Amino acid sequence: MSTPGTGTAGTGIRLHAPAPGWAVDADVVVVGSGVAGLTVALRCAAAGRRTVVVTKARLDDGSTRWAQGGIAAALGEGDTPEQHLDDTLVAGAGLCDEAAVRLLVTEGPDAVRRLIETGAVFDTSAETGEIELTREGGHHRRRIAHAGGDATGAEISRALVEAVHAAGIRTVENALVLDLLQDAEGRTAGVTLHVMGEGQHDGVGAVHAPAVILATGGMGQVFSATTNPSVSTGDGVALALRAGAEVSDLEFVQFHPTVLFLGPDAEGQQPLVSEAVRGEGAHLVDADGVRFMVGQHELAELAPRDIVAKGIMRRMQEQGTAHMYLDARHFGARMWEQRFPTILAACRAHGIDPVTEPIPVAPAAHYASGGVRTDLHGRTTVPGLYACGEVACTGVHGANRLASNSLLEGLVFAERIAEDIVAHPPAVGGPVVPVPSTGPLQPAGARYEVQRIMTDGAGVLRSADSLAGAAAALEDLYAAALNGLEAHGKTAEPGVDTWEATNLLCVARVLVAAARRREETRGCHWREDHPDRDDAGWRRHLVVRLSATEKRALVVTPTDSADFPSVRHPLISDSMEQSA
């Protein structure tokens, strides 16, 4: 086994794709255009680095735009970073990296102020002119800054996109990143990507750069129902794995407790009903109007999200129903219209008026607490490859993300990456080593098979049996494609649909492998057959990588403790490797 972070040529697995027909040179290429991607791009460009932003849709079409609740930081009178740290550690259920959390909460307030200087406008009090702060689940203080009532992400995205345009940063929109380019020593040399028919370039090309920053967002589309946009197909995690990077904590998928219930067969992106609605006093009730979260946690409806999601699921099981209700009728029309106009419009568009009736809600896949493993400067185990935002696992979130910490994490660690690149520019390596495309592509329809398998077997409720069934079904999909390639030299036709389906299958296999190994209930990982938290056996992380010698193997390695091992040192010897 090569030493993580000290040079590896990757796994030898690449997506089947045409050879690049065009190329762009840069110092830094940023993949993704949410709060993390655009922040690091602005900081790198301001320091004089030739920066290119690659994004899968338009600049403002990522997950940041959909964030309703806000951004958490100790900005209010009487609040402190230490209190924010305590709430984050509690939500993370014993698996947060305390050093990473301390960086987040101490550097967060100034990072938010710099975001305001960039042009983001937050809601302020008419009396004092100070930023209005609200409260969400798991927070003991009002520390959530919001904009447009419930349109915080849209405002942050607007401000950053305008700043990127004003700075003249080169952007490549409608581009799906494919694979990392590396030299013979395994150093980063750029990315290959496919531009979907718009702009200066078209088809498969390359951006050559010694520093690549993954800010590709989440992987919510691995499940049938999610709050994530359709572009959230785990592309960054899959690319990193193929490049030889390590991922961690992928079993901890946060299911948002209150997603608008559109029926048992609803698929794709579902409307979110922000935690801020509960923060302002809405109650979770069953069909009889009973507040079932009272008595389950000291914060009742404002308990951390995993606890609320579990409370909803338990009540649904007890009563044999497909959803619960969120009752905020007591807000009145004026508060709904001023504080939550986006949610009000979404509900009314689906025939529900929260001013006069409770909102049907159920948990849906929302946020990946795990991702590509990084250090405190966003560096991964592949030299020159960085990650920030939801695609990364910095150690901040542990087993369950605290509400509204995601935008802050993207902001803080994006700035730290830019600082590292400016202070320690990644070395320009040797010539790019061409790697033949050896990984089979999944047919486009496999996307829906993966979603069905994951929803049935690895959703909010998991067990040894459900996860074993999911693992077998996912392996059948992979084996069928691999056998077709090896036996007949055939694979699905390269294209956006097949590349996305292949990436979804990759991250699904990792998630299930980790979930099978973690035989406990912790944070947002709920094992019905292991209902208790087991600190003695499982207060540790699972680190996963693709085997460089066996193309079908996932190497799953528990750490020795809750502390993240350095990205610059080996975790295990070859003799200790275990394949999932």
Coordinates of C-alpha atoms in Angstrom, one line a residue:
M1 CA 0.0 0.0 0.0
S2 CA 1.4 3.4 -0.9
T3 CA 1.5 6.0 1.8
P4 CA -1.6 8.2 1.7
G5 CA -0.9 11.7 0.5
T6 CA 2.7 11.0 -0.5
G7 CA 2.2 10.0 -4.1
T8 CA 0.1 7.3 -5.8
A9 CA -0.9 6.9 -9.4
G10 CA -4.5 6.2 -8.3
T11 CA -6.5 3.0 -8.9
G12 CA -6.1 2.7 -12.7
I13 CA -9.9 3.1 -13.0
R14 CA -11.2 5.8 -15.3
L15 CA -14.6 6.5 -16.8
H16 CA -15.0 5.5 -20.4
A17 CA -14.9 8.8 -22.3
P18 CA -13.5 10.2 -25.6
A19 CA -10.0 11.7 -25.4
P20 CA -9.9 15.4 -24.6
G21 CA -10.3 17.5 -27.7
W22 CA -9.4 20.8 -26.2
A23 CA -7.4 22.1 -23.1
V24 CA -7.1 25.1 -20.9
D25 CA -4.1 25.9 -18.6
A26 CA -4.5 27.3 -15.1
D27 CA -2.9 27.4 -11.7
V28 CA -6.1 26.4 -9.9
V29 CA -9.2 24.7 -11.1
V30 CA -12.2 24.7 -8.9
V31 CA -15.0 22.1 -9.5
G32 CA -18.3 23.4 -8.2
S33 CA -20.0 26.8 -7.8
G34 CA -21.6 26.8 -4.4
V35 CA -20.5 28.8 -1.4
A36 CA -17.3 26.7 -1.0
G37 CA -16.3 26.7 -4.7
L38 CA -16.9 30.4 -5.4
T39 CA -15.3 31.5 -2.2
V40 CA -12.0 29.6 -2.8
A41 CA -12.0 30.8 -6.5
L42 CA -12.4 34.4 -5.4
R43 CA -9.6 34.1 -2.8
C44 CA -7.2 32.4 -5.2
A45 CA -7.9 34.8 -8.0
A46 CA -7.4 37.8 -5.7
A47 CA -3.9 36.4 -4.9
G48 CA -3.0 36.4 -8.6
R49 CA -3.5 32.7 -9.3
R50 CA -5.0 31.8 -12.7
T51 CA -8.2 30.3 -11.6
V52 CA -10.9 28.4 -13.6
V53 CA -14.3 27.5 -12.2
V54 CA -15.9 24.4 -13.7
T55 CA -19.6 23.8 -12.8
K56 CA -22.1 21.2 -13.8
A57 CA -25.0 23.5 -14.6
R58 CA -25.1 27.3 -14.4
L59 CA -23.0 29.1 -11.8
D60 CA -26.0 29.5 -9.4
D61 CA -27.6 26.1 -9.9
G62 CA -25.8 24.2 -7.0
S63 CA -27.0 23.2 -3.6
T64 CA -26.2 26.5 -2.0
R65 CA -29.1 28.2 -3.8
W66 CA -31.5 25.9 -2.1
A67 CA -30.4 26.5 1.5
Q68 CA -33.3 28.1 3.3
G69 CA -32.4 28.3 7.0
G70 CA -29.2 30.3 7.0
I71 CA -25.6 30.3 8.2
A72 CA -24.6 29.7 11.8
A73 CA -22.0 31.8 13.6
A74 CA -21.5 33.3 17.0
L75 CA -22.5 36.8 16.0
G76 CA -25.1 37.7 18.6
E77 CA -24.7 39.3 22.0
G78 CA -23.9 36.8 24.7
D79 CA -23.1 34.0 22.2
T80 CA -19.5 32.7 22.0
P81 CA -17.6 30.3 19.7
E82 CA -17.2 28.0 22.7
Q83 CA -21.0 27.7 22.9
H84 CA -21.2 27.1 19.2
L85 CA -18.5 24.4 19.6
D86 CA -20.4 22.7 22.3
D87 CA -23.6 22.5 20.3
T88 CA -21.7 21.2 17.3
L89 CA -19.9 18.5 19.3
V90 CA -23.2 17.3 20.8
A91 CA -24.9 17.0 17.4
G92 CA -21.9 15.2 16.0
A93 CA -22.5 12.3 18.5
G94 CA -18.9 11.8 19.5
L95 CA -17.3 11.7 16.1
C96 CA -16.4 15.4 15.4
D97 CA -12.8 16.3 15.1
E98 CA -12.6 18.9 17.9
A99 CA -9.7 20.8 16.2
A100 CA -11.7 21.2 13.0
V101 CA -14.8 22.3 14.9
R102 CA -12.8 24.9 16.9
L103 CA -11.4 26.3 13.7
L104 CA -15.0 26.5 12.3
V105 CA -16.5 28.4 15.2
T106 CA -13.6 30.7 15.8
E107 CA -12.9 31.7 12.2
G108 CA -16.6 31.6 11.3
P109 CA -17.8 35.0 12.4
D110 CA -15.1 36.9 10.5
A111 CA -15.7 34.7 7.5
V112 CA -19.4 35.7 7.5
R113 CA -18.3 39.4 7.8
R114 CA -16.1 38.9 4.8
L115 CA -19.0 37.4 2.9
I116 CA -21.0 40.5 3.7
E117 CA -18.2 42.6 2.4
T118 CA -18.4 40.5 -0.8
G119 CA -22.0 41.7 -1.2
A120 CA -24.2 39.3 0.6
V121 CA -27.1 41.1 2.3
F122 CA -28.6 39.5 5.4
D123 CA -31.9 40.4 7.1
T124 CA -31.5 43.0 9.8
S125 CA -33.6 44.4 12.6
A126 CA -35.5 47.5 11.7
E127 CA -34.9 48.9 15.2
T128 CA -31.2 48.2 15.7
G129 CA -29.9 47.6 12.2
E130 CA -28.1 44.5 13.5
I131 CA -28.3 41.1 11.8
E132 CA -31.4 39.3 12.8
L133 CA -30.6 35.9 14.3
T134 CA -32.9 32.9 14.6
R135 CA -32.6 29.5 16.1
E136 CA -32.6 26.0 14.6
G137 CA -32.4 22.4 15.9
G138 CA -29.5 21.6 18.2
H139 CA -28.6 25.3 18.8
H140 CA -29.0 26.7 22.3
R141 CA -28.7 30.2 21.1
R142 CA -30.1 32.4 18.3
R143 CA -27.1 32.3 15.9
I144 CA -28.5 31.7 12.4
A145 CA -28.2 34.6 10.0
H146 CA -30.7 34.6 7.2
A147 CA -31.6 36.5 4.1
G148 CA -34.9 37.1 2.4
G149 CA -36.6 35.3 5.2
D150 CA -36.0 31.8 4.0
A151 CA -33.9 32.5 0.9
T152 CA -30.4 32.6 2.4
G153 CA -28.7 30.3 0.0
A154 CA -30.1 32.2 -3.0
E155 CA -28.8 35.5 -1.6
I156 CA -25.3 34.1 -0.9
S157 CA -25.2 32.5 -4.4
R158 CA -26.2 35.8 -6.0
A159 CA -23.5 37.8 -4.2
L160 CA -20.7 35.3 -5.0
V161 CA -21.7 34.9 -8.6
E162 CA -21.7 38.6 -9.1
A163 CA -18.3 38.9 -7.4
V164 CA -16.9 36.1 -9.7
H165 CA -18.2 37.9 -12.8
A166 CA -16.8 41.2 -11.5
A167 CA -13.4 39.6 -10.9
G168 CA -13.3 38.3 -14.4
I169 CA -12.7 34.7 -13.3
R170 CA -12.9 32.2 -16.1
T171 CA -15.8 29.9 -15.8
V172 CA -16.8 26.7 -17.7
E173 CA -20.5 26.1 -17.2
N174 CA -22.7 23.0 -18.1
A175 CA -19.6 20.9 -17.6
L176 CA -19.5 17.5 -15.9
V177 CA -16.1 16.7 -14.4
L178 CA -14.9 13.2 -15.3
D179 CA -11.5 12.3 -13.8
L180 CA -8.4 13.6 -12.2
L181 CA -5.3 14.0 -14.3
Q182 CA -2.1 12.8 -12.6
D183 CA 1.6 12.5 -13.3
A184 CA 3.7 9.4 -12.8
E185 CA 4.2 10.2 -9.1
G186 CA 0.5 10.6 -8.5
R187 CA 0.5 14.4 -8.3
T188 CA -2.5 16.3 -9.5
A189 CA -2.3 17.7 -13.0
G190 CA -5.8 18.9 -13.7
V191 CA -9.2 17.3 -14.7
T192 CA -11.0 16.0 -17.7
L193 CA -14.5 17.2 -18.2
H194 CA -17.4 17.1 -20.6
V195 CA -19.1 20.4 -21.7
M196 CA -22.7 19.9 -22.6
G197 CA -23.0 21.8 -25.8
E198 CA -22.8 25.4 -24.7
G199 CA -20.2 28.1 -24.5
Q200 CA -16.7 28.4 -25.9
H201 CA -16.0 24.6 -25.7
D202 CA -18.0 21.5 -26.4
G203 CA -17.5 17.8 -25.7
V204 CA -14.6 16.3 -23.6
G205 CA -11.7 18.5 -22.8
A206 CA -9.2 19.1 -20.0
V207 CA -8.1 21.8 -17.6
H208 CA -4.4 21.5 -16.7
A209 CA -3.5 22.7 -13.3
P210 CA -1.4 21.6 -10.3
A211 CA -4.1 22.4 -7.9
V212 CA -7.7 20.9 -8.2
I213 CA -10.3 21.8 -5.6
L214 CA -13.4 19.6 -5.4
A215 CA -16.5 21.6 -4.3
T216 CA -19.0 19.5 -6.1
G217 CA -21.6 19.3 -3.3
G218 CA -23.5 16.2 -2.2
M219 CA -24.9 12.9 -3.4
G220 CA -28.5 13.1 -2.4
Q221 CA -29.6 11.7 -5.8
V222 CA -28.4 8.3 -4.6
F223 CA -31.9 8.1 -2.9
S224 CA -35.3 8.3 -4.5
A225 CA -36.4 11.3 -2.5
T226 CA -34.0 14.1 -1.6
T227 CA -33.8 17.8 -1.0
N228 CA -30.8 17.9 -3.3
P229 CA -30.9 19.2 -6.9
S230 CA -30.7 16.7 -9.8
V231 CA -27.0 17.5 -10.3
S232 CA -26.0 16.1 -6.8
T233 CA -24.8 12.7 -8.0
G234 CA -21.7 12.2 -6.0
D235 CA -19.3 13.1 -8.9
G236 CA -16.6 14.5 -6.7
V237 CA -16.5 11.6 -4.3
A238 CA -16.4 9.1 -7.2
L239 CA -13.6 11.1 -9.0
A240 CA -11.6 11.2 -5.8
L241 CA -11.9 7.5 -5.2
R242 CA -10.8 6.7 -8.7
A243 CA -7.8 9.0 -8.2
G244 CA -6.7 7.0 -5.1
A245 CA -8.1 9.4 -2.4
E246 CA -9.7 8.2 0.8
V247 CA -13.2 9.0 1.9
S248 CA -14.7 8.7 5.3
D249 CA -18.0 8.7 7.2
L250 CA -20.1 8.2 4.1
E251 CA -22.6 6.1 6.2
F252 CA -23.7 9.3 8.0
V253 CA -26.3 10.6 5.6
Q254 CA -28.5 13.2 7.2
F255 CA -32.2 12.8 6.4
H256 CA -33.9 16.2 6.9
P257 CA -36.9 15.6 9.3
T258 CA -39.3 18.0 7.6
V259 CA -39.6 17.6 3.9
L260 CA -42.9 18.3 2.2
F261 CA -44.6 15.0 1.7
L262 CA -45.8 14.7 -1.8
G263 CA -47.0 11.1 -1.7
P264 CA -45.3 7.6 -1.2
D265 CA -44.2 7.4 -4.8
A266 CA -42.6 10.9 -5.1
E267 CA -39.1 10.9 -6.5
G268 CA -36.3 13.4 -7.2
Q269 CA -35.9 16.7 -5.5
Q270 CA -38.5 17.4 -2.9
P271 CA -39.4 20.8 -1.3
L272 CA -37.7 21.4 2.0
V273 CA -39.5 22.9 5.0
S274 CA -36.7 24.6 6.8
E275 CA -35.7 23.9 10.4
A276 CA -36.1 27.6 10.9
V277 CA -39.9 27.1 10.9
R278 CA -39.5 24.9 14.0
G279 CA -37.1 27.5 15.3
E280 CA -39.8 30.1 15.2
G281 CA -42.2 27.9 17.1
A282 CA -43.9 25.4 14.8
H283 CA -44.9 22.0 16.3
L284 CA -44.6 18.5 15.0
V285 CA -47.8 16.6 15.5
D286 CA -49.5 13.4 14.4
A287 CA -52.9 13.2 12.8
D288 CA -54.5 13.6 16.2
G289 CA -52.6 16.8 16.9
V290 CA -50.3 15.2 19.6
R291 CA -46.9 16.8 19.9
F292 CA -44.9 13.5 19.9
M293 CA -41.4 15.1 20.3
V294 CA -42.2 16.5 23.7
G295 CA -40.6 14.3 26.3
Q296 CA -38.2 12.7 23.8
H297 CA -35.5 15.4 24.1
E298 CA -35.1 18.5 26.2
L299 CA -35.3 20.6 23.0
A300 CA -38.4 18.7 21.7
E301 CA -38.9 19.7 18.0
L302 CA -35.5 21.6 18.1
A303 CA -33.5 18.5 19.0
P304 CA -30.6 17.6 16.6
R305 CA -31.9 16.4 13.2
D306 CA -31.1 12.7 13.7
I307 CA -33.2 12.7 16.8
V308 CA -36.2 14.5 15.2
A309 CA -36.0 12.2 12.1
K310 CA -36.0 9.1 14.3
G311 CA -38.9 10.5 16.3
I312 CA -40.9 11.1 13.2
M313 CA -40.1 7.6 11.8
R314 CA -41.0 5.9 15.1
R315 CA -44.4 7.7 15.2
M316 CA -45.0 6.7 11.6
Q317 CA -44.2 3.1 12.4
E318 CA -46.4 3.1 15.5
Q319 CA -49.4 4.6 13.6
G320 CA -48.8 2.9 10.2
T321 CA -48.7 6.2 8.4
A322 CA -46.5 7.6 5.7
H323 CA -46.0 11.1 7.2
M324 CA -46.5 13.4 10.2
Y325 CA -47.5 17.1 10.3
L326 CA -45.8 20.4 11.0
D327 CA -48.3 22.8 12.5
A328 CA -47.5 26.5 12.2
R329 CA -51.0 27.8 11.8
H330 CA -50.5 30.1 14.8
F331 CA -47.9 32.1 12.8
G332 CA -50.7 33.8 10.9
A333 CA -50.6 34.9 7.3
R334 CA -48.3 37.9 7.8
M335 CA -45.5 36.0 9.4
W336 CA -45.7 33.3 6.8
E337 CA -45.5 35.9 4.0
Q338 CA -42.7 37.9 5.5
R339 CA -40.5 35.2 7.2
F340 CA -41.1 32.2 5.0
P341 CA -42.2 33.3 1.6
T342 CA -40.4 30.6 -0.3
I343 CA -41.8 27.8 1.8
L344 CA -45.3 29.3 1.7
A345 CA -45.2 29.4 -2.1
A346 CA -43.9 25.8 -2.4
C347 CA -46.6 24.5 -0.1
R348 CA -49.4 26.4 -1.9
A349 CA -48.0 25.2 -5.3
H350 CA -48.8 21.7 -4.0
G351 CA -52.2 22.5 -2.7
I352 CA -51.3 23.0 0.9
D353 CA -51.9 26.3 2.8
P354 CA -49.8 26.3 6.0
V355 CA -51.7 29.4 7.2
T356 CA -54.8 27.3 7.6
E357 CA -53.7 23.7 7.8
P358 CA -50.8 21.6 9.1
I359 CA -48.1 20.7 6.6
P360 CA -47.6 16.9 5.8
V361 CA -43.9 16.1 6.3
A362 CA -41.5 13.1 6.2
P363 CA -37.7 12.7 6.3
A364 CA -35.8 12.7 3.0
A365 CA -32.1 12.5 2.2
H366 CA -30.6 15.9 2.7
Y367 CA -26.8 16.1 3.5
A368 CA -23.7 13.9 3.4
S369 CA -21.8 14.4 6.7
G370 CA -18.9 12.4 5.2
G371 CA -17.0 12.7 2.0
V372 CA -13.4 13.0 0.7
R373 CA -11.1 13.0 3.7
T374 CA -9.2 16.2 4.3
D375 CA -6.9 17.8 6.8
L376 CA -7.5 21.3 8.3
H377 CA -6.3 22.9 5.1
G378 CA -8.6 21.0 2.9
R379 CA -5.8 18.7 1.5
T380 CA -6.8 15.2 0.6
T381 CA -4.6 12.1 0.5
V382 CA -3.7 12.9 -3.2
P383 CA -1.1 15.6 -3.6
G384 CA -2.5 18.7 -5.1
L385 CA -6.1 17.6 -4.7
Y386 CA -8.2 19.6 -2.2
A387 CA -11.9 19.3 -1.2
C388 CA -14.3 21.6 0.6
G389 CA -18.0 21.9 1.2
E390 CA -20.3 19.0 1.3
V391 CA -18.1 16.8 -0.9
A392 CA -15.4 17.0 1.9
C393 CA -15.1 15.2 5.2
T394 CA -13.2 17.7 7.4
G395 CA -14.3 16.2 10.7
V396 CA -16.6 19.1 11.5
H397 CA -19.9 17.2 11.3
G398 CA -19.1 13.9 12.9
A399 CA -22.0 11.6 12.8
N400 CA -24.6 14.3 12.3
R401 CA -24.4 17.9 11.0
L402 CA -25.6 20.7 13.2
A403 CA -28.2 22.8 11.4
S404 CA -26.8 25.7 9.3
N405 CA -23.1 24.6 9.8
S406 CA -22.8 23.6 6.2
L407 CA -22.6 27.0 4.6
L408 CA -20.2 28.1 7.3
E409 CA -18.0 25.0 6.8
G410 CA -17.8 25.7 3.1
L411 CA -16.9 29.3 3.7
V412 CA -14.2 28.7 6.4
F413 CA -12.5 25.8 4.7
A414 CA -12.6 27.4 1.3
E415 CA -10.6 30.3 2.8
R416 CA -8.2 27.9 4.4
I417 CA -7.6 26.1 1.1
A418 CA -6.9 29.4 -0.7
E419 CA -4.4 30.4 2.1
D420 CA -2.6 27.0 1.7
I421 CA -2.4 27.2 -2.1
V422 CA -1.0 30.8 -1.9
A423 CA 1.5 30.0 0.9
H424 CA 2.5 26.5 -0.4
P425 CA 1.7 26.3 -4.2
P426 CA 1.5 22.7 -5.3
A427 CA 4.5 21.7 -7.3
V428 CA 4.0 21.3 -11.1
G429 CA 4.6 17.7 -11.8
G430 CA 5.8 15.7 -14.7
P431 CA 3.8 14.9 -17.9
V432 CA 0.3 13.6 -17.4
V433 CA 0.2 9.8 -17.5
P434 CA -2.6 8.6 -19.7
V435 CA -4.8 6.0 -18.0
P436 CA -7.0 3.8 -20.2
S437 CA -10.7 3.7 -19.3
T438 CA -11.0 0.4 -17.5
G439 CA -14.1 1.0 -15.3
P440 CA -17.5 -0.1 -16.8
L441 CA -20.2 2.4 -17.4
Q442 CA -23.7 1.8 -16.1
P443 CA -26.6 2.2 -18.4
A444 CA -28.6 5.4 -17.8
G445 CA -31.5 3.4 -16.2
A446 CA -29.2 2.1 -13.5
R447 CA -29.7 5.5 -11.8
Y448 CA -33.2 4.6 -10.8
E449 CA -32.2 1.1 -9.8
V450 CA -29.6 2.5 -7.5
Q451 CA -32.1 4.9 -6.0
R452 CA -34.6 2.2 -5.4
I453 CA -32.0 -0.1 -3.8
M454 CA -30.7 2.6 -1.5
T455 CA -34.1 3.8 -0.4
D456 CA -35.3 0.3 0.4
G457 CA -32.1 -0.9 2.1
A458 CA -30.0 2.0 3.3
G459 CA -32.5 4.8 4.1
V460 CA -33.4 6.2 7.5
L461 CA -33.9 2.7 9.0
R462 CA -31.2 0.2 8.4
S463 CA -30.5 -3.4 9.5
A464 CA -28.0 -6.2 8.7
D465 CA -30.6 -7.8 6.4
S466 CA -31.6 -4.6 4.6
L467 CA -28.0 -3.6 4.0
A468 CA -27.0 -7.1 2.9
G469 CA -29.8 -7.0 0.3
A470 CA -28.7 -3.6 -0.9
A471 CA -25.0 -4.6 -1.1
A472 CA -26.0 -7.7 -3.2
A473 CA -28.2 -5.8 -5.5
L474 CA -25.6 -3.1 -6.1
E475 CA -22.9 -5.7 -6.6
D476 CA -25.2 -7.4 -9.3
L477 CA -25.3 -4.0 -11.1
Y478 CA -21.6 -3.6 -11.0
A479 CA -20.8 -7.2 -11.9
A480 CA -23.2 -7.2 -14.9
A481 CA -21.5 -4.1 -16.3
L482 CA -18.0 -5.4 -15.5
N483 CA -18.6 -8.8 -17.0
G484 CA -20.0 -7.2 -20.2
L485 CA -16.8 -5.2 -20.5
E486 CA -14.3 -7.9 -19.7
A487 CA -16.1 -10.7 -21.6
H488 CA -17.3 -8.8 -24.6
G489 CA -15.5 -5.5 -24.6
K490 CA -18.9 -3.7 -24.3
T491 CA -20.0 -0.9 -22.0
A492 CA -22.8 1.6 -21.9
E493 CA -22.4 4.5 -24.4
P494 CA -20.4 7.3 -22.8
G495 CA -22.6 10.3 -21.9
V496 CA -23.8 12.4 -19.0
D497 CA -26.6 9.9 -18.0
T498 CA -24.2 7.0 -17.9
W499 CA -21.4 8.8 -16.2
E500 CA -23.8 10.0 -13.5
A501 CA -25.3 6.5 -13.0
T502 CA -21.8 5.1 -12.7
N503 CA -20.8 7.7 -10.1
L504 CA -24.0 7.1 -8.1
L505 CA -23.3 3.3 -8.1
C506 CA -19.8 4.0 -6.9
V507 CA -20.8 6.2 -3.9
A508 CA -23.7 3.8 -3.1
R509 CA -21.4 0.9 -2.8
V510 CA -19.1 2.8 -0.4
L511 CA -22.0 4.0 1.7
V512 CA -23.5 0.5 2.1
A513 CA -20.1 -1.0 2.8
A514 CA -19.5 1.4 5.6
A515 CA -23.0 1.1 7.0
R516 CA -22.7 -2.6 7.1
R517 CA -19.5 -2.4 9.1
R518 CA -20.8 0.2 11.6
E519 CA -22.8 -2.1 13.9
E520 CA -24.3 0.5 16.1
T521 CA -26.7 3.4 16.0
R522 CA -25.0 6.8 16.1
G523 CA -26.1 10.2 14.8
C524 CA -27.9 9.8 11.5
H525 CA -26.8 6.1 11.1
W526 CA -29.7 4.1 12.6
R527 CA -29.3 0.3 12.8
E528 CA -32.5 -1.3 14.0
D529 CA -30.5 -4.5 14.8
H530 CA -28.0 -2.5 16.8
P531 CA -30.1 0.2 18.4
D532 CA -27.6 1.5 20.9
R533 CA -24.5 3.8 20.6
D534 CA -21.3 1.8 21.2
D535 CA -18.5 4.2 22.2
A536 CA -16.2 1.4 23.2
G537 CA -16.4 -0.4 19.9
W538 CA -17.4 2.3 17.4
R539 CA -16.2 5.7 18.5
R540 CA -14.0 5.7 15.4
H541 CA -14.2 6.5 11.7
L542 CA -14.3 4.3 8.7
V543 CA -11.9 5.2 6.0
V544 CA -12.6 3.7 2.5
R545 CA -10.6 3.6 -0.7
L546 CA -10.7 1.7 -3.9
S547 CA -8.1 -1.1 -4.1
A548 CA -5.3 -0.4 -6.6
T549 CA -4.9 -4.1 -7.2
E550 CA -8.4 -5.5 -7.2
K551 CA -10.8 -3.3 -9.2
R552 CA -13.9 -4.6 -7.5
A553 CA -12.7 -4.2 -4.0
L554 CA -13.5 -1.5 -1.5
V555 CA -10.9 -1.3 1.3
V556 CA -12.7 -0.4 4.5
T557 CA -10.5 0.5 7.5
P558 CA -11.6 1.6 11.0
T559 CA -9.4 4.2 12.6
D560 CA -8.0 3.6 16.1
S561 CA -10.0 6.4 17.7
A562 CA -12.4 9.3 17.0
D563 CA -9.4 11.4 15.9
F564 CA -8.7 11.6 12.2
P565 CA -5.3 10.2 11.2
S566 CA -3.0 12.5 9.3
V567 CA -3.5 12.6 5.6
R568 CA 0.3 12.4 5.3
H569 CA 0.7 9.0 7.0
P570 CA -0.5 5.5 6.3
L571 CA -3.5 4.2 8.1
I572 CA -2.7 0.5 7.9
S573 CA -0.4 -2.0 6.4
D574 CA -1.3 -4.1 3.3
S575 CA -1.7 -7.2 5.5
M576 CA -4.5 -5.5 7.5
E577 CA -6.6 -4.5 4.5
Q578 CA -10.1 -5.8 4.5
S579 CA -12.3 -5.8 1.5
A580 CA -16.0 -5.0 1.9

